[in-house]
Short mmCIF file of C-alpha atoms in Angstrom, two decimals:
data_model
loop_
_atom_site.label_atom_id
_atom_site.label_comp_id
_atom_site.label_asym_id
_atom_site.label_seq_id
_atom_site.Cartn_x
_atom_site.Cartn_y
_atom_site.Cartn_z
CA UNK Y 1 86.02 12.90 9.16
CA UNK Y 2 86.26 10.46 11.82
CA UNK Y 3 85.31 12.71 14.94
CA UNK Y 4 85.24 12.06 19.15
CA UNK Y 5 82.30 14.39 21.27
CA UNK Y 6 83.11 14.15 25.22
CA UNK Y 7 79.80 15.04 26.94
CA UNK Y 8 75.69 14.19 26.89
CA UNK Y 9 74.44 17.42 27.14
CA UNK Y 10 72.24 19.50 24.94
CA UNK Y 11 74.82 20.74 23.32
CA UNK Y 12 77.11 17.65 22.82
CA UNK Y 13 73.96 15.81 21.47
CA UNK Y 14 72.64 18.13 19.33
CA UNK Y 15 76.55 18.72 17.54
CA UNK Y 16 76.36 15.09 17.71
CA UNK Y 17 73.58 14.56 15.02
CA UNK Y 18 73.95 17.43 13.14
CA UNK Y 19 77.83 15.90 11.87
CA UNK Y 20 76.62 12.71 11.79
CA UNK Y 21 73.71 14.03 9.27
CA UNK Y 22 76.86 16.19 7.43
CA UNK Y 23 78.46 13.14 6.93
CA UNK Y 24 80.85 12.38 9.42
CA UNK Y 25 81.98 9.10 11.51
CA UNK Y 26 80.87 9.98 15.39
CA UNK Y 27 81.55 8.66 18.22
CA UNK Y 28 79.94 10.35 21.40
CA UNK Y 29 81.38 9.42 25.00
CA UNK Y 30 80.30 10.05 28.72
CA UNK Y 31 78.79 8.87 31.89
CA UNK Y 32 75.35 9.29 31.11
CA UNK Y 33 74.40 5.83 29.99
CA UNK Y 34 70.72 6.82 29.81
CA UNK Y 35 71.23 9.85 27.08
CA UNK Y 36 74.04 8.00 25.48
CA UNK Y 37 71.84 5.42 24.86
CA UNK Y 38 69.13 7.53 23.87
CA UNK Y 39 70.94 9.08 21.11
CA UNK Y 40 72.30 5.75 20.03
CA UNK Y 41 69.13 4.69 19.26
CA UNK Y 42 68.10 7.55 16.87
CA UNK Y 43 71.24 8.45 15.40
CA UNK Y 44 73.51 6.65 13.61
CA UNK Y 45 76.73 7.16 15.83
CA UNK Y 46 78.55 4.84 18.42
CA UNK Y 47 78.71 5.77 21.83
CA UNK Y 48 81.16 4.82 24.87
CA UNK Y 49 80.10 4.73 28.45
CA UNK Y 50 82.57 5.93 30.85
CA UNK Y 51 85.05 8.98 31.96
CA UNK Y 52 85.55 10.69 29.32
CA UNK Y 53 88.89 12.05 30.02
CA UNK Y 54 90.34 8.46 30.77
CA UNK Y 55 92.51 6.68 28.37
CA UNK Y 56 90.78 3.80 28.93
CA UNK Y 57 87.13 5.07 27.25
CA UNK Y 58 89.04 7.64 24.77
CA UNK Y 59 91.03 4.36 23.35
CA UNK Y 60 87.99 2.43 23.40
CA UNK Y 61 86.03 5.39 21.48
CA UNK Y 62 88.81 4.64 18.56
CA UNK Y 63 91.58 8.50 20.03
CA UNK Y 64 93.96 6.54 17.70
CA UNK Y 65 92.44 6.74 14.39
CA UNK Y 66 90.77 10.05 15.51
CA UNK Y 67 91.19 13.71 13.66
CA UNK Y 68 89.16 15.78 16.03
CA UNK Y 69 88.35 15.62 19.63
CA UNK Y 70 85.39 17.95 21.09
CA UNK Y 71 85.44 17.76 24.53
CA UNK Y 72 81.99 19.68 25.27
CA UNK Y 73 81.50 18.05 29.25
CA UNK Y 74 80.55 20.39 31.59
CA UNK Y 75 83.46 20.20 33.26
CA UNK Y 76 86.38 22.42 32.10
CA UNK Y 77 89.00 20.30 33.84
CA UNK Y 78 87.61 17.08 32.57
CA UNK Y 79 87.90 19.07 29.25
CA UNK Y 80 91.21 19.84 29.49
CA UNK Y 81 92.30 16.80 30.72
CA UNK Y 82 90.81 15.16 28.07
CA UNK Y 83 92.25 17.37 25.10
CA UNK Y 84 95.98 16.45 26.64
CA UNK Y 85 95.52 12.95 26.54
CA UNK Y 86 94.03 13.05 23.24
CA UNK Y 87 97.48 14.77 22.47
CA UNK Y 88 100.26 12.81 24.08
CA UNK Y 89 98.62 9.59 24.23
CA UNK Y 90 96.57 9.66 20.97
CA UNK Y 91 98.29 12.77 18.73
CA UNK Y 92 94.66 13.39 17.87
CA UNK Y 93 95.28 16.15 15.19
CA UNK Y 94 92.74 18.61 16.72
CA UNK Y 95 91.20 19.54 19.70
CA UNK Y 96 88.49 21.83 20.54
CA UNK Y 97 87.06 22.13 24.03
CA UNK Y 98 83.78 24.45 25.74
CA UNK Y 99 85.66 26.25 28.85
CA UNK Y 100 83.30 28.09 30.96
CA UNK Y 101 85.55 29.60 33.96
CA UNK Y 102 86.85 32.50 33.76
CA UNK Y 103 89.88 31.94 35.14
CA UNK Y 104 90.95 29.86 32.41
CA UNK Y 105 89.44 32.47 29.80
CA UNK Y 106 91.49 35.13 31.14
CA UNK Y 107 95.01 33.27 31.45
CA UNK Y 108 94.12 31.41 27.50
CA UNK Y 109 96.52 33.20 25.94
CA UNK Y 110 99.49 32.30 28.34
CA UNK Y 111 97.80 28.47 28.96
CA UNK Y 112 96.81 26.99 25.88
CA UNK Y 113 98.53 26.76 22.29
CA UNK Y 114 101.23 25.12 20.71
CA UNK Y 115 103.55 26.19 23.15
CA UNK Y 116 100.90 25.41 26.56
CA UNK Y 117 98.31 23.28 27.00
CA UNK Y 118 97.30 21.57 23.76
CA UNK Y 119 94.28 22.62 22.83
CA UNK Y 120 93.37 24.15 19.19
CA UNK Y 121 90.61 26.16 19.81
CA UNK Y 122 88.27 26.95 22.70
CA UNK Y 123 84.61 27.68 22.76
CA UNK Y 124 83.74 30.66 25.47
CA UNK Y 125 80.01 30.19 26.52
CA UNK Y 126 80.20 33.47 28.46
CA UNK Y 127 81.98 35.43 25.40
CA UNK Y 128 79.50 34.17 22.92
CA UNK Y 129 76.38 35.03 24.78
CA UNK Y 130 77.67 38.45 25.70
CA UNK Y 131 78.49 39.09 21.83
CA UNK Y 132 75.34 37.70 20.55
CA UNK Y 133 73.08 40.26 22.86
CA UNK Y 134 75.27 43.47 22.58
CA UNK Y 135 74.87 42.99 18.65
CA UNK Y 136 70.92 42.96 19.50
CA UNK Y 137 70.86 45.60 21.75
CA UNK Y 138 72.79 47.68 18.95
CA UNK Y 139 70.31 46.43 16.44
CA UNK Y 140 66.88 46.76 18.47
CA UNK Y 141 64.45 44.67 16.84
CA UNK Y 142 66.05 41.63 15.95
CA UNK Y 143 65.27 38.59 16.73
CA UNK Y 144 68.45 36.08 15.61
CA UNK Y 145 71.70 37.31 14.03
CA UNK Y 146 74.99 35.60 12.75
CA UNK Y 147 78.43 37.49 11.75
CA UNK Y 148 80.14 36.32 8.46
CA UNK Y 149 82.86 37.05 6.31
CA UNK Y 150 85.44 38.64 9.06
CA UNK Y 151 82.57 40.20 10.53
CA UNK Y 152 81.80 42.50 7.64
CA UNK Y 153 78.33 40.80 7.33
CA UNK Y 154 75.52 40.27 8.92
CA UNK Y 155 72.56 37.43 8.73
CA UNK Y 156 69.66 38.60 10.97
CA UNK Y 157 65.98 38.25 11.25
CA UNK Y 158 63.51 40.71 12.29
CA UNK Y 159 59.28 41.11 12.44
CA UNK Y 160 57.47 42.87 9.89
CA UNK Y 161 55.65 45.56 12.56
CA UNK Y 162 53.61 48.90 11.52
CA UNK Y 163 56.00 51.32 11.00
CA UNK Y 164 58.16 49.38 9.09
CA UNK Y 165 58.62 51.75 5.72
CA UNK Y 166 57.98 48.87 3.15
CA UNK Y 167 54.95 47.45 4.88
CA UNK Y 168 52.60 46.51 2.21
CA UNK Y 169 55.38 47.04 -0.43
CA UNK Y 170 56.57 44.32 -2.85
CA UNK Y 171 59.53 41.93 -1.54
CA UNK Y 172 61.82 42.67 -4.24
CA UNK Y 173 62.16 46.18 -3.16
CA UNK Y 174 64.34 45.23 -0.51
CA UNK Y 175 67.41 44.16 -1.41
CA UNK Y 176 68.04 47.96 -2.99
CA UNK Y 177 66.34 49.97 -0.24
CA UNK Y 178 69.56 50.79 1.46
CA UNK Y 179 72.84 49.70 0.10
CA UNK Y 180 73.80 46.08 -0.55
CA UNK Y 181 71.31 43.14 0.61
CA UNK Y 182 69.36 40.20 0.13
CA UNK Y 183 66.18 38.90 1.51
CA UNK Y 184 67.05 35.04 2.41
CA UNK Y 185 63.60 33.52 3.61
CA UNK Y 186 60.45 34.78 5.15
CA UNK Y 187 57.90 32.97 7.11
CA UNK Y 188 54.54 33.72 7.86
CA UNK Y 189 52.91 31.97 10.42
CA UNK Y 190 55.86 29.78 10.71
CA UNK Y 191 55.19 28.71 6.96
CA UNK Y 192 58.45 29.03 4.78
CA UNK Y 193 57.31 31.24 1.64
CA UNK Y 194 58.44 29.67 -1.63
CA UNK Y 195 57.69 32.71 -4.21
CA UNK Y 196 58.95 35.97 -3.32
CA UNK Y 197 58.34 37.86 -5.74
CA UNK Y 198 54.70 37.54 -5.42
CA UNK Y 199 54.39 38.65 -2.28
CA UNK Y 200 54.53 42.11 -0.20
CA UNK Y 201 55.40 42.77 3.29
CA UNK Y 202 52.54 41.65 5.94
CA UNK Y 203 52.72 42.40 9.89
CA UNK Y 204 54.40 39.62 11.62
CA UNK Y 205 56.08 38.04 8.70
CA UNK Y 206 59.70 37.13 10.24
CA UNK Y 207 62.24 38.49 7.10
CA UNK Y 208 65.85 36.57 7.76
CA UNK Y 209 68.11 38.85 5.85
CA UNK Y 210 71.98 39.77 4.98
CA UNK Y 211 73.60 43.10 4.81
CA UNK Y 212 76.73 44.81 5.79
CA UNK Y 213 76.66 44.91 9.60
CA UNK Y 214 77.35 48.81 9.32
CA UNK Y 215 74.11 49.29 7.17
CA UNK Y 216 71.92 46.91 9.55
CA UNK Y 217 70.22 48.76 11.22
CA UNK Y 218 69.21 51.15 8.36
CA UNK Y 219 67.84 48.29 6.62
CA UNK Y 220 66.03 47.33 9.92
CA UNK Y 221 63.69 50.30 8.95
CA UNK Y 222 62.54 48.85 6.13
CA UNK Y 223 60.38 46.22 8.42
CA UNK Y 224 60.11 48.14 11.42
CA UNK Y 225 59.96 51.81 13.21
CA UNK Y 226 63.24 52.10 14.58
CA UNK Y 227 63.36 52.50 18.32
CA UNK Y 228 65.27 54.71 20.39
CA UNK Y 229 68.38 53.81 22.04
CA UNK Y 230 68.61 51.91 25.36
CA UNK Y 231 70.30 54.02 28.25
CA UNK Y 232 69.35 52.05 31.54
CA UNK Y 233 69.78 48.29 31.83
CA UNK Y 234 68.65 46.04 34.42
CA UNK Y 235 69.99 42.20 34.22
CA UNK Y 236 68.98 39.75 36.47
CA UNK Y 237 71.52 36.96 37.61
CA UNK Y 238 74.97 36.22 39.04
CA UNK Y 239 75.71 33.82 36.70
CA UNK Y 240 79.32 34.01 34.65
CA UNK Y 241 77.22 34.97 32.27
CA UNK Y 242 75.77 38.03 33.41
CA UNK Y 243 78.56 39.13 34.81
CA UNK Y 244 80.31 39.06 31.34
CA UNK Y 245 77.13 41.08 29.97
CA UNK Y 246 77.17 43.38 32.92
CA UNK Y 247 80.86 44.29 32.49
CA UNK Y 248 80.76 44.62 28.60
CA UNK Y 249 77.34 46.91 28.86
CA UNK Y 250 78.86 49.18 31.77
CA UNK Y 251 81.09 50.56 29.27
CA UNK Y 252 78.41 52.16 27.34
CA UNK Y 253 75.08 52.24 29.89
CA UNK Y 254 74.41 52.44 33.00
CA UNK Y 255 74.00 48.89 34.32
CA UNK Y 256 71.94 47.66 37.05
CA UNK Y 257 72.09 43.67 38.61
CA UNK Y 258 69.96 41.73 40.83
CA UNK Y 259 70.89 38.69 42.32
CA UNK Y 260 69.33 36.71 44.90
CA UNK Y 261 72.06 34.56 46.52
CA UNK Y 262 73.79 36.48 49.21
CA UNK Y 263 77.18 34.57 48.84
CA UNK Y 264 76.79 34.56 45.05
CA UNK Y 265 75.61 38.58 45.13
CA UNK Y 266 78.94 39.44 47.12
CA UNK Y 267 81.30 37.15 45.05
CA UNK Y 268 79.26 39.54 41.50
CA UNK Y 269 80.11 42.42 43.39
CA UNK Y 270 83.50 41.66 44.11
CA UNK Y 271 84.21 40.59 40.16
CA UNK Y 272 82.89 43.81 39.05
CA UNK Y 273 84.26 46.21 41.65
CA UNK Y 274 86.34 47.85 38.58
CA UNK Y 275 83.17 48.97 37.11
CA UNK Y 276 79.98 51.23 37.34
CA UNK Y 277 77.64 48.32 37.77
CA UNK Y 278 75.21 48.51 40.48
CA UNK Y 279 74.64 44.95 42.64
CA UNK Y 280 71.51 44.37 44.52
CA UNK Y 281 70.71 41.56 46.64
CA UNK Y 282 66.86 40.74 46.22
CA UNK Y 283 64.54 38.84 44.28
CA UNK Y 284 63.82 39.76 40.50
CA UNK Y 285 59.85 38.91 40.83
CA UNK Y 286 59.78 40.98 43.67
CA UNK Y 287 57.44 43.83 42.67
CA UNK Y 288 58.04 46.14 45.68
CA UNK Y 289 61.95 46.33 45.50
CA UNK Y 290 61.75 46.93 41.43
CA UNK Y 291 59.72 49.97 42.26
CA UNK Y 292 61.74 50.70 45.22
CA UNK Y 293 64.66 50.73 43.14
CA UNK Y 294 62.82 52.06 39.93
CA UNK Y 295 64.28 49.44 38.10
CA UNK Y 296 60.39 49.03 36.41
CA UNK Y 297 61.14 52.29 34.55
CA UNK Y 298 64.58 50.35 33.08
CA UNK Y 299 65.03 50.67 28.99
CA UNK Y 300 65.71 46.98 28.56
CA UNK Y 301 65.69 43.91 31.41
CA UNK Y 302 67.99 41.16 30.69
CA UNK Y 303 66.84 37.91 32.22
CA UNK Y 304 70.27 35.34 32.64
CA UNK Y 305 69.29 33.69 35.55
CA UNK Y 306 70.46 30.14 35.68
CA UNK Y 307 66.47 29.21 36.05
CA UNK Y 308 64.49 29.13 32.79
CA UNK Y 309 61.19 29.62 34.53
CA UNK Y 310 62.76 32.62 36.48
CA UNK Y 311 63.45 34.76 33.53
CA UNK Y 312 60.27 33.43 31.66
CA UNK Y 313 58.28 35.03 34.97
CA UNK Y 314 60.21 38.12 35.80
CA UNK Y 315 60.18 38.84 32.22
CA UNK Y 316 56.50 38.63 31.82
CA UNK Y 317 56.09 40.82 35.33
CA UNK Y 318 58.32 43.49 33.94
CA UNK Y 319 56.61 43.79 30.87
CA UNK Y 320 53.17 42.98 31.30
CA UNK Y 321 52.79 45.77 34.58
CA UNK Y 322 55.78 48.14 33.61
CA UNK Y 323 55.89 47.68 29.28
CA UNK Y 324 59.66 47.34 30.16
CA UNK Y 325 61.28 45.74 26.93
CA UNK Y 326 62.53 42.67 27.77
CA UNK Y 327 65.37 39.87 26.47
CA UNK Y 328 65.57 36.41 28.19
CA UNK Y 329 68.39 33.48 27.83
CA UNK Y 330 66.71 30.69 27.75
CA UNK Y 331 68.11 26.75 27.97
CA UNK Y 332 65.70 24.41 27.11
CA UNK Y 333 64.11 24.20 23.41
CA UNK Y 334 60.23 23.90 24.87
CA UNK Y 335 60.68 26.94 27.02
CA UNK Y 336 61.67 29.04 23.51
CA UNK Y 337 58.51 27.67 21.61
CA UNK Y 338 56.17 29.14 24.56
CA UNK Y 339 57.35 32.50 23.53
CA UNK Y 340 58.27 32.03 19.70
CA UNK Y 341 54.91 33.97 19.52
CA UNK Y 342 53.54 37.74 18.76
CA UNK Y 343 51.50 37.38 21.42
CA UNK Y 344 54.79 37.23 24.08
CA UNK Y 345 55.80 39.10 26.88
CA UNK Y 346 59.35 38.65 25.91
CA UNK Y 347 60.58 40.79 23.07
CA UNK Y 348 63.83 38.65 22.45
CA UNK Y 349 64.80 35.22 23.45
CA UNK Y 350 68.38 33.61 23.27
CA UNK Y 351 69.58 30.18 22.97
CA UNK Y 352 73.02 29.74 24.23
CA UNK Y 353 73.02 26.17 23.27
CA UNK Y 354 72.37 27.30 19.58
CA UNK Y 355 75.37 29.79 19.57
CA UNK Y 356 77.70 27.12 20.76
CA UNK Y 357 76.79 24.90 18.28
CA UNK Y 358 77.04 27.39 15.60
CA UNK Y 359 80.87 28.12 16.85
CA UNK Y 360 81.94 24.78 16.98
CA UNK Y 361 80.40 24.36 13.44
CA UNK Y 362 82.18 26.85 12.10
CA UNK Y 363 85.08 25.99 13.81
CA UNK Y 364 85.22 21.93 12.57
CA UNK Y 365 84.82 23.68 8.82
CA UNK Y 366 83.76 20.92 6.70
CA UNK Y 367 84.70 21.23 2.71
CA UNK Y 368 84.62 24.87 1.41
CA UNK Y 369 82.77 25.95 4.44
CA UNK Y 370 84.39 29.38 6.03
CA UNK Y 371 81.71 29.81 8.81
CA UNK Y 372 77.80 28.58 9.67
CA UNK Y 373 75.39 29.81 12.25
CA UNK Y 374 72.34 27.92 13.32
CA UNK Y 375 68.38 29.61 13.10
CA UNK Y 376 65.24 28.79 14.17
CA UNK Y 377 66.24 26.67 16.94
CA UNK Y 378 68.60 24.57 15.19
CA UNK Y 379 66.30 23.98 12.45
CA UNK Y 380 67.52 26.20 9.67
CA UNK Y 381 70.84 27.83 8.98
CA UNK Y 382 72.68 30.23 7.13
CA UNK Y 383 76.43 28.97 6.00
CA UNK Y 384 79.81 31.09 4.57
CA UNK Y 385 81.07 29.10 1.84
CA UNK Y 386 83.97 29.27 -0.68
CA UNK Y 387 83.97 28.04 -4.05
CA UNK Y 388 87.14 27.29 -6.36
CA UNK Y 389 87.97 25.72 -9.38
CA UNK Y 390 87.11 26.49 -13.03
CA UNK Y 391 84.17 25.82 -15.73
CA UNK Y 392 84.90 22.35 -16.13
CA UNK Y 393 85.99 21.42 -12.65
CA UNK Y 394 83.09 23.21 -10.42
CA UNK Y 395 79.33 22.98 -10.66
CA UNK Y 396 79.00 27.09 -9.80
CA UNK Y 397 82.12 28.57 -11.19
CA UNK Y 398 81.60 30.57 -14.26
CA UNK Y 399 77.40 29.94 -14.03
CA UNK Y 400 74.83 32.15 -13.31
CA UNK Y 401 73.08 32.22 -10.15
CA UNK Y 402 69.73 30.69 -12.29
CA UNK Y 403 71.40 28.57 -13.70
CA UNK Y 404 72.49 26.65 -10.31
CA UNK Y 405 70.33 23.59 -9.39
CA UNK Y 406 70.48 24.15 -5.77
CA UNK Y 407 68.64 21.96 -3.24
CA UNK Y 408 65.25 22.62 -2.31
CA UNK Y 409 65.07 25.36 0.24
CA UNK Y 410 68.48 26.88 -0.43
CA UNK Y 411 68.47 30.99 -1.01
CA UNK Y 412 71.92 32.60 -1.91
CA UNK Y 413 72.52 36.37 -0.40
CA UNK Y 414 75.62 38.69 -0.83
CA UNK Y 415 79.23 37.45 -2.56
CA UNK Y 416 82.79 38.72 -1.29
CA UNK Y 417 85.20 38.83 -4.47
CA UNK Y 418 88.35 40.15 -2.83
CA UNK Y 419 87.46 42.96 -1.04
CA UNK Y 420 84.00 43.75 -3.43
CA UNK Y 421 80.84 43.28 -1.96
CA UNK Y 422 78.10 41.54 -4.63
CA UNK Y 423 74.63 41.10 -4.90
CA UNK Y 424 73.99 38.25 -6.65
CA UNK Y 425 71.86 39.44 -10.22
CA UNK Y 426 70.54 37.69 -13.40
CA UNK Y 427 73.86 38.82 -15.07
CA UNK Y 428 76.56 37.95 -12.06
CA UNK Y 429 78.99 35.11 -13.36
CA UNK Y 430 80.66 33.27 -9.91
CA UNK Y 431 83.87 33.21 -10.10
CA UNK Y 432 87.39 31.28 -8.26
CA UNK Y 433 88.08 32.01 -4.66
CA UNK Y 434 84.40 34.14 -4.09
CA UNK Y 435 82.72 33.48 -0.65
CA UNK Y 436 78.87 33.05 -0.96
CA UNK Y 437 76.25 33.54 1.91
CA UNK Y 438 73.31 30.68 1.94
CA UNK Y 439 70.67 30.49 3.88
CA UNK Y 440 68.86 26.81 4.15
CA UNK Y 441 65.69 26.40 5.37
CA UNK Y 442 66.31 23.08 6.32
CA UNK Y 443 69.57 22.52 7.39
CA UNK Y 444 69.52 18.74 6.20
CA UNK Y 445 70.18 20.22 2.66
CA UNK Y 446 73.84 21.11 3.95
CA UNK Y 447 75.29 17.90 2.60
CA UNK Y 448 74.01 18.36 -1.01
CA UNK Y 449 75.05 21.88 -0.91
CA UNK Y 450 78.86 21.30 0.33
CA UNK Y 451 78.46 18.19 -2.57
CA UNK Y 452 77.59 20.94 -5.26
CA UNK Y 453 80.35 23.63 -3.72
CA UNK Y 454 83.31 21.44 -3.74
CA UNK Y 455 85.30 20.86 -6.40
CA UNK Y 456 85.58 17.82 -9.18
CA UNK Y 457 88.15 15.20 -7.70
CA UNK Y 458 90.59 16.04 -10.34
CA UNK Y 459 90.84 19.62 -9.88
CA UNK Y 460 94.64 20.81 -8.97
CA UNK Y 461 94.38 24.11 -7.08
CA UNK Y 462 96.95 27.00 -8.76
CA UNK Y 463 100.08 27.52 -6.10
#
């Protein structure tokens, strides 16, 4: 697929490679000539310098021979701009672009569409990050999670701690401890185990895992002592972000925010005046106002500052002197590796960029791929795929899950056969139309794996 990225962030670079490694043509256009040529020189893509919403660099970039525009600036009225010019000038077939204000968000059903503004699909930073950390504050103890399959399953991971009821206990025991599931990959010391079914349960072994999302957190016990229930939350930040998380959590806790701008403190308050949020106007490494307040006896502190090294500090103050548990949104990649660590004063650590990336992955959909989700920082992933055909015009349909030469690193979890849920045993025969959960520990394997899902060239699909 011949495909146009608008932007030189993180985000736009990091989509960048990972389609070009899938297989795609890219071409990657901004202002930033440094990044731009940066990338250029490691990936094999072409890149345009210049305005990225201009006809001038879109035409140059090849809009009319395009079938997908991302425009992932940081500007959601370059973005815009761009994705209508793509249309009228271009008729580029699709367009996706990453909106951020929420006054766009909030009018998208009225503004965009085939009847509006014509963009396809948009990517909501602050609705993705507030999903991803209500699921792990419903599901205490994990440390990653991805929804599949209409949101009927989950791919998680979570520490092996004391406590958890099959510490010590064989591997294989649990995909039947509770209901449907399937162990996907384990790592021990950041070593991917290859075998299993040799091994038992050891503290600190991170288990990535699939289940139905309504038996999570059952399964959860199975590496971990539950823990109870967060009542009082305590987020830091006046970001969009944390005022999505503060409005979504004041439905079902009593919410707390801190915010050090004045002008930005008043604008929070005035955005959330409809709820039962509390603002405060002080520092969140200010020691004497969190006991003031009592905010060091909070359940859970949220750290979504726009400052890295702010929630990295506040979060270590809150836990090291109070034990508060602790969750920080974190940008940059070598912030995340000083706390992917037992040893860290943060309990949970997300990536927006990685959740972005994920949606607009699953939204591009490359052959037979329904949905994917990035791990690990980007290095592994877990992918929804559906197979069709027959015995002689697939490589899995009508096989046996042993039977399957899959690429190195590749561990499939749960099938969906209509509305059946499947664990994939030595006698399970795959059939037309199922949808498969894979996890891959290295997510360069994707190509082979879509290679092996699709169909023969001469397969006609039954009407």
């Amino acid at each position: 697929m011949k495909i146009i990225i608008l932007g030189s962030g993180d985000v736009s670079i990091e989509l960048a490679r990972y389609l070009v490694n899938a297989g795609h043509a890219v071409t990657i256009a901004d202002t930033n000539q440094e990044a731009l040529q940066d990338i250029g020189n490691r990936v094999d893509l072409r890149v345009v310098i210049g305005n990225p919403s201009s006809p001038t660099t879109l035409r140059r970039a090849g809009a009319e021979n395009t079938e997908l525009l991302v425009a992932t600036t940081s500007d959601d009225e370059a973005n815009i701009t761009a994705c209508c010019v793509g249309q009228f000038l271009f008729k580029i077939p699709r367009k996706i672009a990453r909106l951020r204000s929420a006054e766009y968000l909030e009018e998208a059903s009225d503004l965009f569409g085939p009847n509006g503004i014509p963009i396809d699909h948009i990517i909501a930073t602050e609705h993705l990050i507030t999903q991803n950390v209500m699921a792990m504050i419903e599901l205490p103890g994990i440390t990653e999670y991805g929804s599949f399959c209409d949101n009927r399953i989950i791919v998680a991971s979570a520490k092996v701690e004391i406590g958890g009821k099959l510490l010590g206990k064989s591997m294989v025991f649990f995909n039947e401890y509770d209901g449907k599931a399937a162990i996907l990959a384990v790592y021990r010391d950041d070593t991917y185990l290859t075998n299993l079914e040799k091994e038992v349960f050891k503290v600190g072994d991170e288990v990535f895992f699939c289940c139905e999302r309504d038996r999570a957190l059952s399964q959860l016990s199975a590496l971990r002592k539950l823990s109870t229930g967060d009542k009082n939350i305590t987020i830091s930040g006046g970001t969009h972000i944390a005022d999505s998380l503060a409005r979504s959590l004041s439905e079902r806790y009593k919410v707390k925010l801190i915010e050090m701008d004045n002008t930005r403190a008043k604008k929070t308050a005035l955005n959330l005046h409809d709820t039962g949020v509390e603002i405060y106007n002080a520092d969140p490494m200010d020691m004497e106002f969190m006991k003031e307040e009592n905010l060091d006896s909070t359940d859970l502190y949220i750290a979504a500052t726009p400052k890295d090294d702010t929630n990295i500090m506040s979060s270590l103050i809150l836990h090291r002197v109070h034990n508060v548990k602790t969750l920080a949104i974190l940008k940059s990649d070598s912030y995340v590796d000083l706390t992917a660590n037992d040893k860290s004063d943060i309990d949970t650590v997300v990536s927006p960029k990685d959740s972005i990336i994920s949606a607009l992955l699953s939204l591009i959909r490359q052959e037979s791929v329904e949905n994917v989700h990035l791990y690990r920082q980007g290095k592994s992933e877990a992918i929804e795929f559906k197979i069709e055909g027959s015995k002689l015009t697939s490589k899995i349909v009508g096989k046996k899950s042993e039977s399957l030469n899959l690429p190195k690193g590749v561990t499939l979890g749960l099938v969906i056969r209509g509305r059946k849920l499947l664990q994939i045993t030595n006698d399970l025969v795959f059939e037309d139309k199922d949808r498969i959960i894979a996890y891959l520990d290295d997510h360069s394997q994707m190509r082979k794996l879509v290679r092996m899902c699709r169909p023969f060239s001469f397969w006609i699909p039954k009407w």
